[in-house]
mmCIF file of C-alpha atoms in Angstrom:
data_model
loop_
_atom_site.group_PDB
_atom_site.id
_atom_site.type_symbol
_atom_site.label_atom_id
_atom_site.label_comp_id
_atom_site.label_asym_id
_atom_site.label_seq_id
_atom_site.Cartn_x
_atom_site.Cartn_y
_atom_site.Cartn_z
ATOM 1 C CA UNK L 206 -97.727 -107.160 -86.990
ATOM 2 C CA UNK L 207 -95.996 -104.723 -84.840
ATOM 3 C CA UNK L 208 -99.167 -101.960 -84.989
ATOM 4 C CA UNK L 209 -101.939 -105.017 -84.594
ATOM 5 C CA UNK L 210 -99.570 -105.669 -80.899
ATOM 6 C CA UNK L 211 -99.087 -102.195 -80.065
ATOM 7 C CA UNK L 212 -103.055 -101.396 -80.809
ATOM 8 C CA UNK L 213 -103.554 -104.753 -78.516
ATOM 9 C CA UNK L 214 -100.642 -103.241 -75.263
ATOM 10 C CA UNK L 215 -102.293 -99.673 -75.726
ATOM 11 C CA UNK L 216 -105.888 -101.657 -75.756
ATOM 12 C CA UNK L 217 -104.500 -103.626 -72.802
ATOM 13 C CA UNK L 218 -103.342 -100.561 -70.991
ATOM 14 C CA UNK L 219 -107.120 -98.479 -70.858
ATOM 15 C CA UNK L 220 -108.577 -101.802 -69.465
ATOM 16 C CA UNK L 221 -105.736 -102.402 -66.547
ATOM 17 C CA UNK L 222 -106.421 -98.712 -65.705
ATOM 18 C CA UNK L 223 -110.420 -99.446 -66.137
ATOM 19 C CA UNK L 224 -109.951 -102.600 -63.376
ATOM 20 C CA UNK L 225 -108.235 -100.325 -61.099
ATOM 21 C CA UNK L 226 -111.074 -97.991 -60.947
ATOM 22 C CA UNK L 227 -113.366 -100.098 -60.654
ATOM 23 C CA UNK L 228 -111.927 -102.371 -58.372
ATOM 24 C CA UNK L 229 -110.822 -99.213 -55.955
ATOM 25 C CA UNK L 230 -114.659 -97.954 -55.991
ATOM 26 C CA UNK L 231 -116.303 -101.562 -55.686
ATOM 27 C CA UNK L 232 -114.004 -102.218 -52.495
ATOM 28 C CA UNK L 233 -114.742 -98.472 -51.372
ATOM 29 C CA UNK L 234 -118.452 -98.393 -51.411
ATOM 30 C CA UNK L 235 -118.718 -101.971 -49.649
ATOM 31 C CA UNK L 236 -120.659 -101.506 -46.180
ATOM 32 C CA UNK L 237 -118.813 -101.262 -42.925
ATOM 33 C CA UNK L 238 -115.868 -99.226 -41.394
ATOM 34 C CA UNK L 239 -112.518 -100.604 -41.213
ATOM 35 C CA UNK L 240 -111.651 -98.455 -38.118
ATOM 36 C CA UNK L 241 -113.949 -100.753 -36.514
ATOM 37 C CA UNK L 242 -112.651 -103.895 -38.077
ATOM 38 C CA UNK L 243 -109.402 -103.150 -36.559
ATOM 39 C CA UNK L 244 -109.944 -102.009 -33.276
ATOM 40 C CA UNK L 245 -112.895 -103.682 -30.901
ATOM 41 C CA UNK L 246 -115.832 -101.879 -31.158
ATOM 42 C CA UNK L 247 -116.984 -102.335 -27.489
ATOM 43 C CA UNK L 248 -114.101 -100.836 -26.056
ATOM 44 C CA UNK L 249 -112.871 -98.270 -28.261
ATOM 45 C CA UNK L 250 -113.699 -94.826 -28.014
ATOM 46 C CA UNK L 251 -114.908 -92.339 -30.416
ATOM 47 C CA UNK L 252 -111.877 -90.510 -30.176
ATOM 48 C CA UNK L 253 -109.485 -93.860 -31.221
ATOM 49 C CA UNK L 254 -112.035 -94.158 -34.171
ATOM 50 C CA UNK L 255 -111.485 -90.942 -35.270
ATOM 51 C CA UNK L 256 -107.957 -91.233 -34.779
ATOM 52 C CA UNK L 257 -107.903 -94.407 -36.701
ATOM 53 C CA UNK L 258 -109.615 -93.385 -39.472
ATOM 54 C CA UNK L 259 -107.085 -90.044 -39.783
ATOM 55 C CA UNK L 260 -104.248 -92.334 -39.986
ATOM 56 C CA UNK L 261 -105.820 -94.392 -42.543
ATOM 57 C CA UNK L 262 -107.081 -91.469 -44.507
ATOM 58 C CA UNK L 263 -110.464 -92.761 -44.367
ATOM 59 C CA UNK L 264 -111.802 -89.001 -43.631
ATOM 60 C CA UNK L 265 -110.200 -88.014 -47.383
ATOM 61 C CA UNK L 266 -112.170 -87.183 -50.206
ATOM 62 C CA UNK L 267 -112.635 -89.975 -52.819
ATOM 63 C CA UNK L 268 -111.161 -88.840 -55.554
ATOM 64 C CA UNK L 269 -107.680 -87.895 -53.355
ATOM 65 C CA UNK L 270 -107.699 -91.319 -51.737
ATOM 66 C CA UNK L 271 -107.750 -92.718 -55.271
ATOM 67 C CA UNK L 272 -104.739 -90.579 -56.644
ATOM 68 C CA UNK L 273 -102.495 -91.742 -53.514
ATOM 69 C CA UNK L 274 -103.595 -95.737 -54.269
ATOM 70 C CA UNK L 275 -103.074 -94.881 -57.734
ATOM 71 C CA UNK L 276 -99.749 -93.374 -56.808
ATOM 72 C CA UNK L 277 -98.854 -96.615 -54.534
ATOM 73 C CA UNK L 278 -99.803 -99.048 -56.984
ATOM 74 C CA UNK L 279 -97.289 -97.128 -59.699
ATOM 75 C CA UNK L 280 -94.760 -98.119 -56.854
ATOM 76 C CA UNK L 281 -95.292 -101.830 -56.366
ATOM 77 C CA UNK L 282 -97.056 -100.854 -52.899
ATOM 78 C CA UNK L 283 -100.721 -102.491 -52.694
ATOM 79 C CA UNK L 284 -101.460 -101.530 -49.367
ATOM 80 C CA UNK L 285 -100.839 -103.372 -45.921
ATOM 81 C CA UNK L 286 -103.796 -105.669 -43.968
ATOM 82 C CA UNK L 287 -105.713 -104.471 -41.902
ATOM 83 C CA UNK L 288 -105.569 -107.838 -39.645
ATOM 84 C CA UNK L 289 -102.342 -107.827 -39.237
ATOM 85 C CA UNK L 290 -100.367 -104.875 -40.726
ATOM 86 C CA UNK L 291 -98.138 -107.163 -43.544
ATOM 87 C CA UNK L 292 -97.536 -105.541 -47.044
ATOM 88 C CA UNK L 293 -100.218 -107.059 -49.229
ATOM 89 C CA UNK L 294 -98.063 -107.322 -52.688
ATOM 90 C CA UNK L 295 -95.616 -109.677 -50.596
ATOM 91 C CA UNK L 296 -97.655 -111.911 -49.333
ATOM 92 C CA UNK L 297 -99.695 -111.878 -52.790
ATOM 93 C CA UNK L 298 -96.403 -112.801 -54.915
ATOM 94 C CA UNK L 299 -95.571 -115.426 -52.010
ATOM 95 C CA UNK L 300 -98.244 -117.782 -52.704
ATOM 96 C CA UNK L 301 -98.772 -116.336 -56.239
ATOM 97 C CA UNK L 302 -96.918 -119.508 -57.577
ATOM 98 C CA UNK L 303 -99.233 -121.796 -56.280
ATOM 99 C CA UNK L 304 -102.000 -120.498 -58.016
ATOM 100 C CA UNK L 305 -99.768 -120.067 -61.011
ATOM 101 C CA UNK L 306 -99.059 -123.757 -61.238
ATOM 102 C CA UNK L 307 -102.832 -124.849 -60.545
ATOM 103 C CA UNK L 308 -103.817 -122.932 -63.536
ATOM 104 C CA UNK L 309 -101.505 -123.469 -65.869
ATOM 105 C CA UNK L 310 -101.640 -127.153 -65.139
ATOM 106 C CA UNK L 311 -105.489 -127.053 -65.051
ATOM 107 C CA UNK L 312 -105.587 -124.924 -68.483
ATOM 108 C CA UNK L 313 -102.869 -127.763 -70.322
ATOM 109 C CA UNK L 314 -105.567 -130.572 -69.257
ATOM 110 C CA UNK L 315 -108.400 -128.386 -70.805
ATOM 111 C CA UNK L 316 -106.842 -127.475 -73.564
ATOM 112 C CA UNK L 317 -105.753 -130.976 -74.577
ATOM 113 C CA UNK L 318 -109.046 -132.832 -73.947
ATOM 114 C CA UNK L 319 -110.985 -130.231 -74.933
ATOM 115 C CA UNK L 320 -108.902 -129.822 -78.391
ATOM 116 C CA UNK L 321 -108.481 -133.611 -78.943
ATOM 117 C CA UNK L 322 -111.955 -134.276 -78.283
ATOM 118 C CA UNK L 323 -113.255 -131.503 -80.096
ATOM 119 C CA UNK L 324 -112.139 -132.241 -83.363
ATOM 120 C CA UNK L 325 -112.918 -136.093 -82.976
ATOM 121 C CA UNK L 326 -116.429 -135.055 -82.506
ATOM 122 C CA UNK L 327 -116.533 -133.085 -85.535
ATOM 123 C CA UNK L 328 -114.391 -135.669 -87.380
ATOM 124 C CA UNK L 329 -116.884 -138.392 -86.616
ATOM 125 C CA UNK L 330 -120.296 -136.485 -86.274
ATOM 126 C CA UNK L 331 -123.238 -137.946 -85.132
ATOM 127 C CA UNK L 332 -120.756 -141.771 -84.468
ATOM 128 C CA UNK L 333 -120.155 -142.412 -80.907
ATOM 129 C CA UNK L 334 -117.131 -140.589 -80.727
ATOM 130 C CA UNK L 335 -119.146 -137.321 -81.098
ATOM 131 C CA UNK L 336 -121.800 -138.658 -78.695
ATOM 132 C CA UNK L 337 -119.194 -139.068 -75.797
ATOM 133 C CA UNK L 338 -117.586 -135.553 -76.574
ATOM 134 C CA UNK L 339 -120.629 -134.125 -76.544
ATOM 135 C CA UNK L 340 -121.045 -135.796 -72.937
ATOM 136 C CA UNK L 341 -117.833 -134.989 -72.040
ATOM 137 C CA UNK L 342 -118.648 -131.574 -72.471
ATOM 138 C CA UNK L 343 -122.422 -131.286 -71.170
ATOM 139 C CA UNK L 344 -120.700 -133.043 -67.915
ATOM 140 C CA UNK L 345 -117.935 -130.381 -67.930
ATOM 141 C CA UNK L 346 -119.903 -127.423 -67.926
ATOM 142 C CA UNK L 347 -122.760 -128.643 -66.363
ATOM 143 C CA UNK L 348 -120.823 -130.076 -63.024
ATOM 144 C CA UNK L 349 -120.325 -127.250 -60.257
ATOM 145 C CA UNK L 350 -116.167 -127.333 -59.325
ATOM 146 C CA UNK L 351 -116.578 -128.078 -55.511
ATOM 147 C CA UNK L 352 -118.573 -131.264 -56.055
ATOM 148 C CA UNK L 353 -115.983 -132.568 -59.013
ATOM 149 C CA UNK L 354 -113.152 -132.101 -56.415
ATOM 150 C CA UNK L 355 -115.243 -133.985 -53.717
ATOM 151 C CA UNK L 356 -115.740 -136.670 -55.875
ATOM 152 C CA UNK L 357 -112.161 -137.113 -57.562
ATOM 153 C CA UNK L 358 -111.284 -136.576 -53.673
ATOM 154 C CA UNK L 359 -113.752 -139.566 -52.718
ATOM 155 C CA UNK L 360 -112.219 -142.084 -55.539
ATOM 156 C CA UNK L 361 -108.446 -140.479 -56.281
ATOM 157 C CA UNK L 362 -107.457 -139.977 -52.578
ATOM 158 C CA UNK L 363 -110.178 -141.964 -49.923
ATOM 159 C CA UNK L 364 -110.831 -145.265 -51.944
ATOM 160 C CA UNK L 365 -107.810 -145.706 -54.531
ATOM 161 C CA UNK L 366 -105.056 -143.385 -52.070
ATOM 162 C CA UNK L 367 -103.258 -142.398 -55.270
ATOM 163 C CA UNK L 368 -103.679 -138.829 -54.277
ATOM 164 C CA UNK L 369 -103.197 -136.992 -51.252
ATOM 165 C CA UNK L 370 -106.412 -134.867 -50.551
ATOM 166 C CA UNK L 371 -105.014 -131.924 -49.791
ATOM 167 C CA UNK L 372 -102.139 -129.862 -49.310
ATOM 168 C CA UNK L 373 -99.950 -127.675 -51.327
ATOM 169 C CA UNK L 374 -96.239 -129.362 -51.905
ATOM 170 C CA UNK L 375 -95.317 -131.128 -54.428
ATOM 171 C CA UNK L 376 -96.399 -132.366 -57.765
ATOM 172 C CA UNK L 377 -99.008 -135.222 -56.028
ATOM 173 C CA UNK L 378 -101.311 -132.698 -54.518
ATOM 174 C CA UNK L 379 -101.245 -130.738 -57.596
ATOM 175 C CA UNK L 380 -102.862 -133.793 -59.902
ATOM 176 C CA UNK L 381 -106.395 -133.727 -58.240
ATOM 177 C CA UNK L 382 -107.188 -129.832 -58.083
ATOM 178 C CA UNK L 383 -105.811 -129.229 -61.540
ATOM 179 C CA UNK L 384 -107.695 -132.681 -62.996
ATOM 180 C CA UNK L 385 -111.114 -130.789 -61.420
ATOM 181 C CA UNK L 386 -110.629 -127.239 -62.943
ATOM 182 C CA UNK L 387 -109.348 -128.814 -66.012
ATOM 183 C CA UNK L 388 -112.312 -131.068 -67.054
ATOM 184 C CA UNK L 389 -114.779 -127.884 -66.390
ATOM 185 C CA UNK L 390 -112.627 -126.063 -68.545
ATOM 186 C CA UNK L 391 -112.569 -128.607 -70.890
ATOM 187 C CA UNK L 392 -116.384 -128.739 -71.480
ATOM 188 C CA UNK L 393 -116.580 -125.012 -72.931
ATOM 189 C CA UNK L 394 -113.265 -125.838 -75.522
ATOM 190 C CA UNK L 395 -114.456 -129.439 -76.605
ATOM 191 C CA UNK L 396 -118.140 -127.425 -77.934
ATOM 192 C CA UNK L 397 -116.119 -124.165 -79.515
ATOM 193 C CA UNK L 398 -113.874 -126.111 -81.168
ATOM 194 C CA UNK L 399 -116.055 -128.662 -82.417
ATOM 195 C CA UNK L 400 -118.554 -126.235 -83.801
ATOM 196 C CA UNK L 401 -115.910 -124.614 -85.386
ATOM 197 C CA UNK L 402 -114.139 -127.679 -87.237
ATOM 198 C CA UNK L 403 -117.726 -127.996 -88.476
ATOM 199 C CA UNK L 404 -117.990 -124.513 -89.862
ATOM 200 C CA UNK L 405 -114.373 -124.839 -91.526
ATOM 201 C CA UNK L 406 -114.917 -128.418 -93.039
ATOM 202 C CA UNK L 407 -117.474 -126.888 -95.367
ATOM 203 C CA UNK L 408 -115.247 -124.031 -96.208
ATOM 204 C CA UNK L 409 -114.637 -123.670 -99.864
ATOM 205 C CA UNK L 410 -110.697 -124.145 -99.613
ATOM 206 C CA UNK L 411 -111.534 -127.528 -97.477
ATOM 207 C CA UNK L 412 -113.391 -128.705 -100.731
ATOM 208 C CA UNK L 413 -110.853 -127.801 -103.070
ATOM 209 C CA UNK L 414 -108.261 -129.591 -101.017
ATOM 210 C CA UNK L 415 -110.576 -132.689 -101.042
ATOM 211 C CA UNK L 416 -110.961 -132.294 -105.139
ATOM 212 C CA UNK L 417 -106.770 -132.160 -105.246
ATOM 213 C CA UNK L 418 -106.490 -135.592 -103.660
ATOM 214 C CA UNK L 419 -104.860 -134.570 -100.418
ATOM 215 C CA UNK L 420 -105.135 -137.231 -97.493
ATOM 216 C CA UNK L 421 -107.972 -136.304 -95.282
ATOM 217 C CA UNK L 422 -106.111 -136.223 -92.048
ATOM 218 C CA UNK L 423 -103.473 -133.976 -93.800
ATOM 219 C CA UNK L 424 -106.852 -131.700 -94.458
ATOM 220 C CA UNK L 425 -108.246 -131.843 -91.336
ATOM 221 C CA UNK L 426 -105.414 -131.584 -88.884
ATOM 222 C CA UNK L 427 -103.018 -128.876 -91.088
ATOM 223 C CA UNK L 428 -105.312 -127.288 -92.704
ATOM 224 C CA UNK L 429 -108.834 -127.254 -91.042
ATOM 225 C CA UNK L 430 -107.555 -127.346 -87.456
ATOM 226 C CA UNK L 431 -105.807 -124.512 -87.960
ATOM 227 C CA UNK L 432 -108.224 -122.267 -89.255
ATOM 228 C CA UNK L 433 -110.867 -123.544 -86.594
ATOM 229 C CA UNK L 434 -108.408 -122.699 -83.395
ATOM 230 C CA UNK L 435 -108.747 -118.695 -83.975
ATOM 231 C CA UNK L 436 -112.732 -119.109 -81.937
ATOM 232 C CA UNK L 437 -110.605 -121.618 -79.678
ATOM 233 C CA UNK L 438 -107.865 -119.628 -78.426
ATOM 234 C CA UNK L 439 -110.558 -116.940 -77.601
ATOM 235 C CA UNK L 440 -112.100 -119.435 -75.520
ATOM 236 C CA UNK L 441 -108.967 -120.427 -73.941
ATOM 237 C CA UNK L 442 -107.723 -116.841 -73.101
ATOM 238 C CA UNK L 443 -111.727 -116.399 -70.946
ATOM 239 C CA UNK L 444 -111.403 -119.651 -69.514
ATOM 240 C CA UNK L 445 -107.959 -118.961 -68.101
ATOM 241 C CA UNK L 446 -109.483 -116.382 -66.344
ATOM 242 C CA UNK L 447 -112.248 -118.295 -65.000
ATOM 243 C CA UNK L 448 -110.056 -121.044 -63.838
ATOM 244 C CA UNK L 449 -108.056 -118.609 -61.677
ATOM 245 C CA UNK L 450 -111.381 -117.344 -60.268
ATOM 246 C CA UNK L 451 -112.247 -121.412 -59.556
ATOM 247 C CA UNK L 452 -109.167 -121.570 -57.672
ATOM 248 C CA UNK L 453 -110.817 -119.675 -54.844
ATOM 249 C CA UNK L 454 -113.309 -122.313 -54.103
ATOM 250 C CA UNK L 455 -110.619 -125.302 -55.700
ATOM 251 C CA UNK L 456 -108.004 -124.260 -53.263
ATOM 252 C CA UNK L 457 -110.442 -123.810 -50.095
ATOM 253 C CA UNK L 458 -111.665 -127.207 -50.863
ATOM 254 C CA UNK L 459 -108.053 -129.034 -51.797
ATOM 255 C CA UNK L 460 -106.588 -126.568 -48.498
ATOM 256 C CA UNK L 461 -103.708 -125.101 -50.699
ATOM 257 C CA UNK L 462 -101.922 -122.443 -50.012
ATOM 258 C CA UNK L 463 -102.577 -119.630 -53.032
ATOM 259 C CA UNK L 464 -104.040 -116.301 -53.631
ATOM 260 C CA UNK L 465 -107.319 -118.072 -54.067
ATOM 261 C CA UNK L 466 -107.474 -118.746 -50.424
ATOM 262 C CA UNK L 467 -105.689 -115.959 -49.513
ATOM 263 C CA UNK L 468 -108.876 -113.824 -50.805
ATOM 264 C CA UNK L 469 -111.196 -116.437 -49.428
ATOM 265 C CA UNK L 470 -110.020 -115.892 -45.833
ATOM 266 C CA UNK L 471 -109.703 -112.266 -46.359
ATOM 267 C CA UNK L 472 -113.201 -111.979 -47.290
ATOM 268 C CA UNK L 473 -114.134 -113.867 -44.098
ATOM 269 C CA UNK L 474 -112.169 -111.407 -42.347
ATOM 270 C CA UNK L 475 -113.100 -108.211 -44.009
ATOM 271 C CA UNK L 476 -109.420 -107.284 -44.715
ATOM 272 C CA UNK L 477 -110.290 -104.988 -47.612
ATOM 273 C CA UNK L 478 -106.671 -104.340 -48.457
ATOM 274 C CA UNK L 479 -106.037 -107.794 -49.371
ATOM 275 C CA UNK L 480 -109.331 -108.347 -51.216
ATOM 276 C CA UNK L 481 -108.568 -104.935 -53.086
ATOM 277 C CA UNK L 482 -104.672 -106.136 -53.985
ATOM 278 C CA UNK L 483 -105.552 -109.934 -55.144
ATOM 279 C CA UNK L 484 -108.430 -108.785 -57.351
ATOM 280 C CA UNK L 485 -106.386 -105.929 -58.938
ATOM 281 C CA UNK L 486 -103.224 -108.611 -59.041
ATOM 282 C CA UNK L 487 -105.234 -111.561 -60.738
ATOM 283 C CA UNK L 488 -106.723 -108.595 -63.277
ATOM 284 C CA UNK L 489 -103.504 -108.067 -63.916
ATOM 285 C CA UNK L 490 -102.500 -111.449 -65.016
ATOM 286 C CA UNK L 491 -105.294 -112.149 -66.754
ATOM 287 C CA UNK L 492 -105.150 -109.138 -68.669
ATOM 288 C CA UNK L 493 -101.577 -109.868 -69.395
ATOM 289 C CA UNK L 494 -102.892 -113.955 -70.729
ATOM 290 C CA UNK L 495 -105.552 -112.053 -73.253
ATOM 291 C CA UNK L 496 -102.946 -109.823 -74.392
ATOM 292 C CA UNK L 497 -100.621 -112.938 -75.683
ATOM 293 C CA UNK L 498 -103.810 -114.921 -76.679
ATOM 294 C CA UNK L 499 -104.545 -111.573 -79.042
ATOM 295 C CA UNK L 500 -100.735 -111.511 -79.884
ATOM 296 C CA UNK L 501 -101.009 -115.458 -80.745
ATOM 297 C CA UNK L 502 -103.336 -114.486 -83.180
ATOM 298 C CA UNK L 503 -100.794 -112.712 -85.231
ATOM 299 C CA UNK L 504 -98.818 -115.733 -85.829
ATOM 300 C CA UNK L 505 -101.797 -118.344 -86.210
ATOM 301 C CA UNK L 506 -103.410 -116.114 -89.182
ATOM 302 C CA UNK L 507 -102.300 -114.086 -91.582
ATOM 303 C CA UNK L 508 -105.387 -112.363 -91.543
ATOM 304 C CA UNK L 509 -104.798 -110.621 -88.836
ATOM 305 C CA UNK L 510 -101.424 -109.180 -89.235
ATOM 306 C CA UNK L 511 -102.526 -107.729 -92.725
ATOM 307 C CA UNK L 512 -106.007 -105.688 -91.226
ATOM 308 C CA UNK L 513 -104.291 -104.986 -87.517
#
């Protein structure tokens, strides 16, 4: 077990590095000049410009601007904004726990329905159990996030005022954004896991079990769920990732205060600093979820600890 996680942190490692390369020359090649974001290009002189771009190191070759971020980053320093001059890792970690909280609320509610309805559907295949999963799940994936949140806005908040619309503080403004990221979510887990209890029910072992006369749900939820979660938990560790990257439209449309708006309005702006540190910081995280999804697996199957 401990080679399969140290293959996984060393695995986990290359990619971070990977991200931050690609992230530095994606940001880098992007049209416009930040000299002229920051000063006003109808009354500044060539001279400022130049100036400008000296102290920013923008007249650098690539490669050496890439070594000093590279050196910064080592150091917990992600650069400052250019709209306003604040330390971007600050300001990232400050409204970090926002996000934090939407997705790992959003990723419990897709997890459970997706799970529970999942193996109901394979349970009771073709009954109307597996018909509503299976609608559950076309509706999930097929739906785009910004007009779920509308709509749970339009029932949850205008019509029924359980909710407040939007807003960041407290549990209450939490329920709606995380109740629209978690049913898309929820859509992709409810089909892998329910084509996977299918695979596993025909399993050899599954029969066997069957011929020894142990209880069905005994089977099904020790036994066959278990085996069929290894394809889930893959699915869970991508989706986490694509639920943080929701959050950028989810939080713009619920007006909460986390990273995903935080890159939204830096976009707007062109603060390329910001954009730069919140894509390399959610990379980051989600490379850190994959690598305990990919640990998880160690302790789910045997399998894996014996060929790792």
């Amino acid at each position: 077990m401990l080679k399969a996680v140290s293959v996984r942190l060393y695995t986990s490692l290359l990619v971070l590095v990977g991200t931050m390369v690609l992230v530095f020359c994606i940001v880098n090649v992007l049209p416009g000049d930040p000299a002229l974001l920051i000063l006003d290009p109808s009354s500044a002189t060539p001279e400022m410009i130049a100036n400008l771009r000296e102290q920013l190191g923008l007249n650098q070759p690539f490669y050496e601007r890439f070594g000093e971020y590279f050196l910064h980053v080592l150091q917990g320093d992600f650069g400052k904004s250019i709209v306003n001059s604040e330390p971007v890792l600050p300001k990232i970690v400050e409204h970090f726990p926002a996000t934090l909280a939407l997705t790992a609320l959003s990723s419990l509610i897709a997890v459970v329905i997706g799970v529970t309805l999942g193996v109901l559907s394979a349970i009771h295949r073709n009954r109307w159990v597996d018909i509503v999963a299976r609608m559950v799940g076309l509706f999930g994936i097929s739906m785009p996030t910004f007009w779920s949140g509308i709509l749970l806005i339009l029932i949850f908040s205008v019509q029924l005022g359980w909710f407040p619309a939007m807003g960041s503080d407290g549990f209450s403004t939490l329920v709606l954004p995380a109740m629209t990221l978690g049913f898309v979510g929820s859509g992709f887990i409810v089909r892998m896991v329910r084509n996977s209890m299918l695979e596993v029910i025909n399993e050899p072992f599954i029969v066997t079990l069957r011929a020894k006369g142990l209880p069905g749900r005994l089977i099904m939820y020790k036994h066959a769920l278990r085996n069929a979660l290894i394809p889930a938990l893959t699915m869970v560790g991508v989706i986490i990732g694509d639920l943080m990257a929701g959050t950028v439209v989810i939080e713009t449309v619920f007006s909460r205060q986390g990273i995903g708006r935080i890159i939204a309005d830096a976009i707007m702006a062109k603060d390329l600093p910001v954009v730069q540190g919140v894509i390399f910081f959610s990379a980051i995280v989600y490379i850190v979820v994959n690598l305990l999804v990919d640990i998880s697996y160690t302790l789910i199957d045997p399998r894996v600890r014996r060929t790792g």
